């Protein structure tokens, strides 16, 4: 037995022995239903057609709470569909229709601020439908109007037939560009002109069987490069950004060629050495996954076997994430053959060695009889409740597990999360790198939300602090070239800290304490009808099937904005002087309380 394997075994035993008690309660639990997200059947979509497909986190109204969009692959009954849920203190509310996105369906979902107003747009690709109404493929851009509504943009210069695969500020001009390829295999960049128009340029004339892309600054020259996976037997590719609008194929010299690898693809600094590594999920049922370690000199080493990260075949998603706040990135993967190959959550032992902890964390089944879990086609990591650890939204093809929000629960360790806002840099701060220094320990994180085939992670940067309660400082390297160092005293740990380029920490968002209203007691009585919903402020309550005694209306902060006793079957309420947003109407009848959500949009 070699020294490295012996050390790995010793560390593994130490991990279980020394931290088992501290980690005892740590697990992931499903909370989507309790927070208003139907895990199986949103919008009463036929279960046969409801196959989770793509997902992305994005803060659509810049309120410090990340919202979520996800889609349905579709079927012969209802076709592909799309949902946008706003994250509020009263839970998640479906605003797909009121936001102007009710007719959208999506094979891929991307959030990015394209015009510099800090409200992220939605970039979605609609696959051609093979059933009625037989809609053609269409790449769409929906402008965020800043009021929880979106407007479909036309005449942007983006070819509607080609799916936008990723986004980055490739020329560092302060605007997010789009990366795609056409049906001839040519790779294109749509340069963002800042006014919702784009100029196309071909950067690679031809690649066969391209499938997924993740941007990566592999050589730390501040210009975003990109790594591709393939669907067929062709090798993957790494392209270097030369900084002048051209790209060079460096696959062979970098040592990252790997054929038959498709869906799962993620990049991140798994060993905190300042260089991003690559993890590729094998699509072919005869090959494993690959972990390529960045050597820091333009080359990578295949450490898959030594690290214990071969995974399973037929991988659908892969993502780097620090699930336990110990400051080292772990690896999560899902697989299509869920009844054989369960989800994997590889714990990073911090010496470039990993082992699977998915079962004790409850993200995988323990026996074959419990195997109705997984087959995720899209995953998105983000801290939805601002408590300092990373939660998971997963969408897949198993009927009882179509749309699952997994809360990271009872995590015993500390962290800090940064919400970066560019000024001279692109406003989403995509491509920005932050370095946290704590004594001799250094952690590197990069804003790079779009990974793999259909994964849209939160743009916010997450630093696990282990058991530490302080650190020295954080230096942000902005795409504009600005280096900004901020001392620990300005930050709040276990919270989301907004950092504005060249200004510092401007706002802190701490843990969201959700209203006690849950899925079991909200919208729970069809005998009470509230309309119209959404409303311009004038609301009618029809309670002819049940005798109500009083009505109370609260806003998302819990503040009472309306209260009255009632003795009529029909009651009209005027809330036209209230702010736009979500409200909860509470009804009391025979000592029972019923609740309904109402959205006011004027």
XYZ file of C-alpha atoms in Angstrom:
602
model
C 0.000 0.000 0.000
C 1.471 3.365 -0.955
C 1.816 6.293 1.427
C -0.966 8.369 -0.131
C -3.529 5.582 0.203
C -2.466 4.920 3.797
C -2.802 8.612 4.608
C -6.252 8.676 3.031
C -7.382 5.759 5.210
C -6.007 7.426 8.352
C -7.775 10.672 7.499
C -10.978 8.810 6.748
C -10.908 7.106 10.146
C -10.062 10.404 11.819
C -12.954 12.123 10.075
C -15.452 9.573 11.336
C -13.921 9.345 14.790
C -13.400 13.019 15.584
C -16.342 14.671 13.848
C -19.082 12.048 13.833
C -20.718 13.501 16.926
C -20.572 17.094 15.612
C -21.981 16.000 12.274
C -24.607 13.677 13.735
C -27.627 15.843 12.972
C -26.354 17.234 9.667
C -28.576 16.176 6.772
C -30.585 17.400 3.795
C -34.367 17.538 4.128
C -37.042 18.299 1.536
C -38.814 21.578 2.252
C -40.313 22.514 -1.126
C -43.841 21.466 -0.254
C -43.822 23.272 3.099
C -42.602 26.451 1.408
C -45.156 26.402 -1.406
C -43.421 24.488 -4.214
C -45.300 21.434 -5.488
C -42.565 18.821 -5.870
C -44.561 16.677 -8.290
C -47.206 18.605 -10.121
C -46.902 22.421 -10.269
C -49.738 23.974 -12.205
C -51.567 20.637 -12.234
C -49.379 19.358 -15.050
C -50.058 15.767 -15.965
C -47.615 13.545 -14.023
C -46.778 11.670 -17.212
C -45.622 14.934 -18.778
C -43.996 16.417 -15.694
C -40.316 15.529 -16.107
C -37.937 17.935 -14.368
C -35.421 19.306 -16.831
C -33.514 22.551 -16.098
C -33.158 24.816 -13.058
C -31.468 28.073 -12.029
C -31.280 30.385 -9.005
C -31.437 34.173 -9.468
C -32.399 37.196 -7.347
C -34.909 38.713 -9.761
C -35.834 41.772 -7.661
C -32.520 42.423 -5.903
C -34.013 41.905 -2.423
C -31.333 39.586 -1.058
C -33.432 36.421 -1.442
C -32.653 34.125 -4.356
C -35.615 33.054 -6.471
C -35.819 29.898 -8.569
C -36.861 29.021 -12.122
C -37.271 25.467 -13.360
C -38.733 23.660 -16.326
C -40.447 20.489 -17.465
C -39.047 18.361 -20.290
C -42.592 17.770 -21.413
C -44.645 14.953 -22.814
C -47.443 14.298 -25.217
C -50.072 15.735 -22.866
C -48.971 19.210 -21.811
C -45.656 19.863 -23.504
C -42.726 21.659 -21.930
C -43.499 24.208 -19.227
C -41.671 26.721 -17.080
C -42.130 28.030 -13.549
C -40.707 31.062 -11.771
C -41.072 31.111 -7.986
C -40.383 34.257 -5.975
C -38.685 33.696 -2.616
C -40.521 35.674 0.080
C -40.756 35.565 3.871
C -44.127 33.877 3.369
C -42.512 31.097 1.335
C -42.188 30.652 -2.423
C -44.948 32.049 -4.637
C -45.521 31.019 -8.255
C -45.331 34.210 -10.341
C -44.888 32.512 -13.722
C -48.107 33.961 -15.150
C -47.998 37.397 -13.494
C -44.374 37.888 -14.530
C -45.215 37.386 -18.209
C -43.519 33.996 -18.506
C -46.554 31.742 -18.488
C -46.088 30.599 -22.089
C -42.376 29.852 -21.739
C -40.816 26.412 -21.736
C -37.102 25.876 -21.432
C -34.352 23.382 -22.166
C -31.859 25.660 -20.379
C -32.312 28.598 -17.997
C -29.711 31.314 -17.387
C -29.922 34.378 -15.143
C -27.594 37.284 -15.982
C -27.803 41.081 -15.922
C -27.411 42.036 -19.573
C -28.066 45.799 -19.444
C -26.438 46.879 -16.188
C -29.420 47.674 -13.945
C -28.752 44.925 -11.361
C -31.947 43.085 -12.298
C -30.984 39.791 -13.987
C -32.567 38.843 -17.288
C -33.783 35.332 -18.105
C -32.093 33.659 -21.067
C -33.989 30.517 -22.050
C -33.824 28.116 -24.964
C -37.055 26.485 -26.138
C -36.593 23.126 -27.805
C -38.609 22.325 -30.909
C -41.777 20.519 -29.824
C -42.426 17.139 -31.394
C -46.126 17.289 -30.511
C -48.972 19.809 -30.632
C -48.682 22.772 -31.015
C -45.340 21.820 -32.696
C -43.612 25.079 -31.784
C -40.178 25.554 -33.391
C -36.975 25.966 -31.380
C -36.345 29.484 -30.136
C -33.579 31.114 -28.127
C -35.271 33.834 -26.075
C -34.157 36.727 -23.898
C -36.625 38.174 -21.408
C -35.808 41.635 -20.049
C -36.252 42.046 -16.294
C -38.367 45.174 -15.806
C -37.449 45.416 -12.120
C -41.049 45.007 -10.932
C -41.353 41.189 -10.983
C -42.324 41.245 -14.660
C -40.374 40.357 -17.798
C -40.629 41.448 -21.426
C -39.610 39.256 -24.345
C -36.964 41.018 -26.425
C -36.913 40.899 -30.213
C -34.361 41.980 -32.827
C -31.432 41.319 -30.507
C -29.169 39.829 -33.159
C -29.125 36.467 -31.353
C -30.082 33.633 -33.700
C -33.182 32.011 -32.234
C -32.161 28.554 -33.479
C -28.983 28.254 -31.395
C -29.057 27.614 -27.654
C -27.017 29.938 -25.457
C -24.767 27.537 -23.538
C -23.008 29.881 -21.122
C -22.320 33.521 -20.304
C -19.196 35.504 -19.373
C -17.606 38.877 -20.056
C -15.134 37.471 -22.548
C -13.713 40.852 -23.600
C -13.996 42.467 -20.134
C -15.876 45.508 -21.406
C -18.357 45.497 -18.517
C -21.160 43.602 -20.267
C -22.009 39.900 -20.128
C -21.566 38.117 -23.466
C -23.270 34.921 -24.676
C -21.589 31.697 -25.819
C -23.257 29.292 -28.241
C -22.689 27.077 -31.266
C -24.631 26.651 -34.496
C -25.829 23.573 -36.370
C -22.561 23.372 -38.333
C -20.469 22.941 -35.169
C -19.100 26.492 -35.195
C -18.704 28.122 -31.751
C -19.895 31.728 -31.539
C -19.716 34.555 -29.035
C -22.449 37.174 -29.061
C -20.745 40.352 -27.883
C -23.099 42.399 -25.717
C -23.521 45.992 -26.925
C -25.258 46.976 -23.680
C -28.621 47.815 -25.253
C -30.059 44.319 -25.759
C -28.355 43.981 -29.118
C -25.510 41.568 -29.752
C -22.807 41.174 -32.391
C -21.891 37.616 -33.393
C -18.353 36.425 -34.027
C -17.193 32.876 -34.809
C -14.326 31.902 -32.498
C -14.020 28.195 -33.420
C -14.942 27.121 -36.976
C -15.938 23.536 -36.180
C -16.235 21.035 -33.323
C -18.122 17.767 -33.664
C -20.804 16.669 -31.184
C -20.520 19.539 -28.693
C -22.780 19.076 -25.708
C -22.015 21.151 -22.597
C -19.740 24.068 -21.718
C -18.322 25.489 -18.506
C -16.294 28.678 -18.520
C -13.012 28.515 -16.612
C -10.055 30.865 -16.189
C -7.669 27.922 -16.068
C -4.456 30.005 -16.322
C -5.489 32.906 -14.042
C -4.892 35.593 -16.663
C -8.357 37.096 -15.827
C -9.776 36.276 -19.283
C -12.495 33.567 -19.234
C -11.585 30.418 -21.169
C -14.003 27.524 -21.709
C -14.077 23.735 -21.526
C -16.489 21.662 -23.600
C -17.854 18.148 -23.342
C -19.065 16.039 -26.235
C -22.019 13.777 -26.892
C -20.325 11.320 -29.214
C -16.913 9.648 -29.362
C -15.007 12.900 -29.914
C -12.729 14.270 -27.196
C -13.571 17.212 -24.954
C -11.864 20.530 -25.630
C -10.220 23.325 -23.653
C -10.013 26.690 -25.406
C -7.750 29.479 -24.176
C -8.966 33.083 -24.413
C -6.120 35.077 -25.974
C -7.593 38.379 -24.790
C -7.913 39.764 -28.321
C -11.167 38.134 -29.413
C -9.499 34.875 -30.496
C -9.273 31.490 -28.809
C -6.689 28.684 -29.068
C -7.285 24.947 -28.670
C -4.971 23.881 -25.822
C -6.623 20.528 -25.086
C -3.668 18.280 -25.864
C -0.981 20.328 -24.154
C -3.232 20.798 -21.117
C -3.953 17.057 -20.887
C -7.749 17.246 -20.608
C -8.938 15.305 -23.654
C -11.643 12.786 -22.748
C -14.168 11.259 -25.131
C -17.808 10.225 -24.652
C -18.369 12.609 -21.733
C -21.516 14.703 -21.841
C -24.038 16.065 -19.331
C -22.174 16.478 -16.050
C -19.483 19.155 -16.146
C -18.263 21.507 -13.426
C -15.196 23.588 -12.576
C -13.892 24.814 -9.218
C -10.838 25.004 -6.993
C -11.140 21.739 -5.054
C -7.778 21.993 -3.224
C -7.628 25.750 -2.493
C -4.430 26.302 -4.472
C -5.846 29.191 -6.502
C -6.391 27.258 -9.739
C -9.708 25.874 -10.965
C -9.987 22.134 -11.519
C -12.389 20.209 -13.798
C -14.781 17.365 -13.039
C -16.435 15.617 -15.998
C -19.380 13.256 -15.632
C -19.239 10.401 -18.115
C -22.339 10.110 -20.296
C -21.448 6.832 -21.969
C -22.546 3.819 -19.907
C -19.093 2.251 -20.245
C -16.885 5.050 -18.885
C -16.366 6.740 -15.539
C -16.145 10.367 -14.535
C -12.858 12.279 -14.533
C -11.244 14.672 -12.046
C -8.586 16.827 -13.688
C -6.328 18.642 -11.210
C -5.020 22.014 -12.398
C -1.226 22.009 -11.931
C -0.991 25.793 -12.175
C 1.327 25.727 -15.181
C -1.185 25.337 -17.990
C -1.470 21.562 -17.559
C -3.804 19.215 -15.692
C -3.297 15.797 -14.089
C -5.886 13.016 -14.118
C -6.241 12.143 -10.418
C -9.563 10.278 -10.725
C -8.430 6.913 -9.384
C -6.155 8.294 -6.671
C -8.875 10.670 -5.468
C -11.638 8.045 -5.486
C -13.943 10.056 -7.746
C -14.655 7.662 -10.627
C -18.359 7.876 -9.796
C -20.901 5.973 -11.862
C -21.565 5.840 -15.581
C -24.386 7.706 -17.340
C -23.912 10.839 -15.233
C -26.488 13.608 -15.693
C -25.229 16.406 -13.408
C -21.997 17.206 -11.573
C -21.234 20.164 -9.329
C -18.523 21.392 -6.995
C -20.009 22.588 -3.689
C -18.811 22.983 -0.101
C -21.800 21.257 1.482
C -20.414 21.167 5.055
C -18.699 24.577 5.304
C -15.219 23.123 5.900
C -13.771 25.435 3.173
C -13.075 22.637 0.648
C -15.245 21.959 -2.399
C -17.000 18.594 -2.450
C -18.606 16.932 -5.513
C -22.264 16.082 -6.108
C -23.379 13.948 -9.068
C -26.679 12.436 -10.239
C -27.173 9.535 -12.638
C -29.803 8.412 -15.101
C -29.846 4.773 -13.957
C -31.127 5.811 -10.533
C -32.280 2.296 -9.580
C -28.683 1.103 -9.873
C -26.500 4.193 -9.496
C -27.732 6.511 -6.781
C -26.745 10.130 -6.245
C -23.182 10.669 -5.046
C -22.005 13.339 -2.611
C -18.238 13.058 -2.459
C -16.814 14.534 0.746
C -13.455 16.246 0.203
C -10.940 14.887 2.743
C -8.679 17.876 1.919
C -5.748 15.874 0.571
C -7.257 15.476 -2.919
C -9.129 12.389 -1.713
C -12.905 11.955 -1.548
C -15.471 9.498 -0.223
C -19.252 9.191 -0.643
C -21.453 10.553 2.183
C -24.728 10.787 0.272
C -26.551 8.121 2.309
C -25.971 9.558 5.815
C -26.757 13.029 4.425
C -30.039 11.567 3.029
C -29.382 12.538 -0.577
C -29.289 8.873 -1.618
C -31.092 5.689 -0.663
C -29.676 3.054 1.661
C -31.319 0.001 0.094
C -32.648 -0.792 -3.382
C -36.211 -0.679 -2.037
C -35.767 3.053 -1.409
C -34.390 3.811 -4.851
C -37.103 6.245 -5.955
C -34.780 9.188 -5.653
C -32.569 11.001 -8.140
C -32.356 10.799 -11.940
C -31.783 14.559 -11.788
C -31.303 16.276 -15.148
C -30.636 19.677 -13.596
C -29.245 20.788 -10.235
C -28.712 24.226 -8.714
C -26.896 25.007 -5.460
C -27.600 28.171 -3.495
C -28.394 29.399 0.018
C -32.123 30.076 -0.388
C -32.745 30.959 3.289
C -29.549 32.987 3.904
C -28.428 30.850 6.851
C -24.905 30.355 5.527
C -24.923 26.899 3.948
C -25.633 25.625 0.468
C -29.034 24.129 -0.342
C -29.958 22.122 -3.435
C -32.782 22.469 -5.937
C -32.910 19.352 -8.112
C -35.196 18.547 -11.042
C -35.561 15.045 -12.436
C -37.638 12.333 -14.049
C -38.894 10.288 -11.099
C -42.564 11.058 -10.473
C -42.214 11.582 -6.714
C -38.991 13.537 -7.127
C -39.612 15.899 -10.044
C -38.888 19.244 -8.362
C -37.145 18.955 -4.989
C -35.824 21.725 -2.752
C -33.335 20.148 -0.342
C -32.523 22.262 2.720
C -29.048 21.886 4.209
C -30.085 21.267 7.809
C -28.206 21.401 11.122
C -24.852 22.208 9.555
C -22.557 22.760 12.565
C -19.950 24.915 10.804
C -19.652 28.588 9.879
C -19.430 30.426 6.577
C -19.714 33.751 4.823
C -21.486 34.438 1.524
C -20.721 37.345 -0.820
C -23.189 38.951 -3.206
C -20.865 40.809 -5.574
C -22.091 43.801 -7.596
C -19.891 45.152 -10.345
C -19.681 48.829 -11.272
C -16.948 49.113 -13.900
C -17.159 45.329 -14.201
C -20.272 43.560 -15.457
C -23.032 44.097 -12.911
C -23.495 40.363 -12.225
C -19.746 40.213 -11.406
C -19.440 37.031 -13.485
C -15.768 36.114 -13.613
C -14.848 37.970 -10.412
C -12.544 36.040 -8.058
C -12.519 36.485 -4.277
C -9.754 35.243 -1.986
C -10.390 34.790 1.748
C -7.294 34.783 3.942
C -7.294 33.403 7.481
C -3.779 33.039 8.842
C -2.032 30.507 6.629
C -5.315 29.269 5.124
C -6.548 30.708 1.838
C -9.830 30.003 0.036
C -10.479 30.934 -3.608
C -13.931 31.292 -5.161
C -15.044 32.541 -8.600
C -18.442 33.804 -9.789
C -19.307 31.182 -12.402
C -22.949 30.082 -12.051
C -23.590 28.284 -15.354
C -22.241 24.739 -15.292
C -22.755 21.642 -17.405
C -25.833 21.025 -19.482
C -28.715 22.467 -17.416
C -27.316 23.600 -14.062
C -27.734 27.230 -12.967
C -26.189 27.778 -9.534
C -26.432 30.902 -7.400
C -24.082 33.733 -8.426
C -23.176 34.396 -4.796
C -19.770 33.244 -3.508
C -19.735 30.811 -0.589
C -16.771 30.458 1.779
C -16.879 27.725 4.415
C -15.046 28.770 7.581
C -15.133 25.413 9.382
C -15.285 26.227 13.124
C -13.632 29.652 12.758
C -15.599 32.741 13.733
C -13.263 35.254 12.152
C -10.672 35.642 9.403
C -8.176 38.261 8.223
C -9.674 39.712 5.057
C -11.155 39.082 1.633
C -9.621 40.416 -1.580
C -11.877 40.683 -4.621
C -10.260 40.643 -8.053
C -12.851 42.279 -10.298
C -12.999 41.686 -14.082
C -12.281 45.404 -14.549
C -8.818 44.863 -13.040
C -9.614 46.481 -9.685
C -8.235 44.699 -6.591
C -10.270 45.423 -3.478
C -9.291 44.174 0.015
C -11.867 44.302 2.807
C -11.054 43.518 6.442
C -12.995 41.003 8.515
C -14.563 43.713 10.686
C -16.784 44.840 7.804
C -18.374 41.422 7.310
C -21.073 39.420 9.059
C -20.497 35.653 9.126
C -23.277 33.121 8.507
C -25.028 35.730 6.377
C -25.067 37.204 2.865
C -22.857 40.286 2.488
C -23.372 42.550 -0.533
C -20.040 43.916 -1.782
C -20.101 46.714 -4.371
C -17.053 47.215 -6.560
C -14.758 49.907 -5.101
C -17.214 50.633 -2.255
C -17.176 47.712 0.191
C -19.915 45.967 2.159
C -23.139 47.895 1.569
C -25.819 45.536 2.871
C -26.148 42.345 4.934
C -28.951 39.785 4.616
C -29.272 37.400 7.541
C -31.261 34.186 7.856
C -34.812 34.339 6.521
C -37.364 33.400 9.159
C -40.269 32.224 7.062
C -43.851 32.944 8.044
C -45.482 30.014 9.843
C -47.929 29.583 6.958
C -47.128 26.252 5.285
C -48.443 24.164 2.425
C -50.747 22.300 4.797
C -52.638 25.383 5.939
C -52.416 27.740 2.965
C -54.882 27.748 0.084
C -56.427 24.789 1.886
C -60.157 25.311 1.513
C -61.961 25.500 -1.804
C -64.993 26.874 0.031
C -63.266 30.265 0.093
C -62.667 32.018 -3.223
C -60.561 35.182 -3.562
C -60.559 37.005 -6.897
C -59.114 38.413 -9.041
C -55.693 37.066 -8.225
C -53.377 38.784 -9.124
C -55.316 41.954 -8.342
C -54.879 45.690 -8.873
C -55.913 46.139 -5.253
C -59.680 45.560 -5.347
C -60.379 42.062 -4.019
C -63.601 40.114 -3.613
C -63.966 37.307 -1.073
C -66.655 34.697 -1.794
C -67.365 32.599 1.292
C -70.908 31.427 0.574
C -70.005 27.807 1.434
C -68.534 28.615 4.833
C -69.407 31.195 7.502
C -66.459 33.510 8.148
C -66.082 35.610 11.255
C -63.134 37.855 10.442
C -60.451 38.647 7.866
C -56.870 39.721 8.506
C -54.323 40.565 5.787
C -50.559 40.692 6.390
C -47.666 41.608 4.117
C -44.556 39.453 3.697
C -42.972 40.992 6.821
C -45.945 39.885 8.952
C -47.283 43.443 9.365
C -51.098 43.628 9.516
C -52.337 45.871 6.697
C -56.085 45.124 6.935
C -58.467 43.663 9.514
C -62.235 43.501 9.866
C -65.114 41.365 11.102
C -67.474 40.080 8.408
C -70.982 38.655 8.299
C -71.609 38.528 4.548
C -71.025 35.872 1.886
C -69.386 38.469 -0.369
C -66.853 41.001 0.895
C -64.992 43.599 -1.145
C -61.610 44.756 0.128
C -59.729 47.791 -1.160
C -55.938 47.436 -1.005
C -55.239 49.801 -3.895
C -53.128 52.014 -1.630
C -50.770 49.145 -0.775
C -47.425 48.331 -2.369
C -47.137 45.750 -5.136
C -46.232 42.312 -3.827
C -47.395 39.212 -1.996
C -49.956 39.300 0.834
C -51.480 36.584 3.011
C -55.213 36.728 3.749
C -56.128 34.891 6.960
C -59.741 33.860 7.555
C -61.214 32.774 10.897
C -64.231 30.496 10.978
C -65.419 28.508 13.998
C -62.013 28.856 15.703
C -60.218 27.573 12.592
C -57.800 29.662 10.522
C -57.554 29.434 6.727
C -55.076 31.255 4.518
C -54.855 32.385 0.922
C -52.081 34.105 -1.006
C -52.895 37.222 -3.035
C -50.572 39.103 -5.392
C -51.099 42.836 -5.946
C -49.745 44.220 -9.216
C -50.846 47.708 -10.293
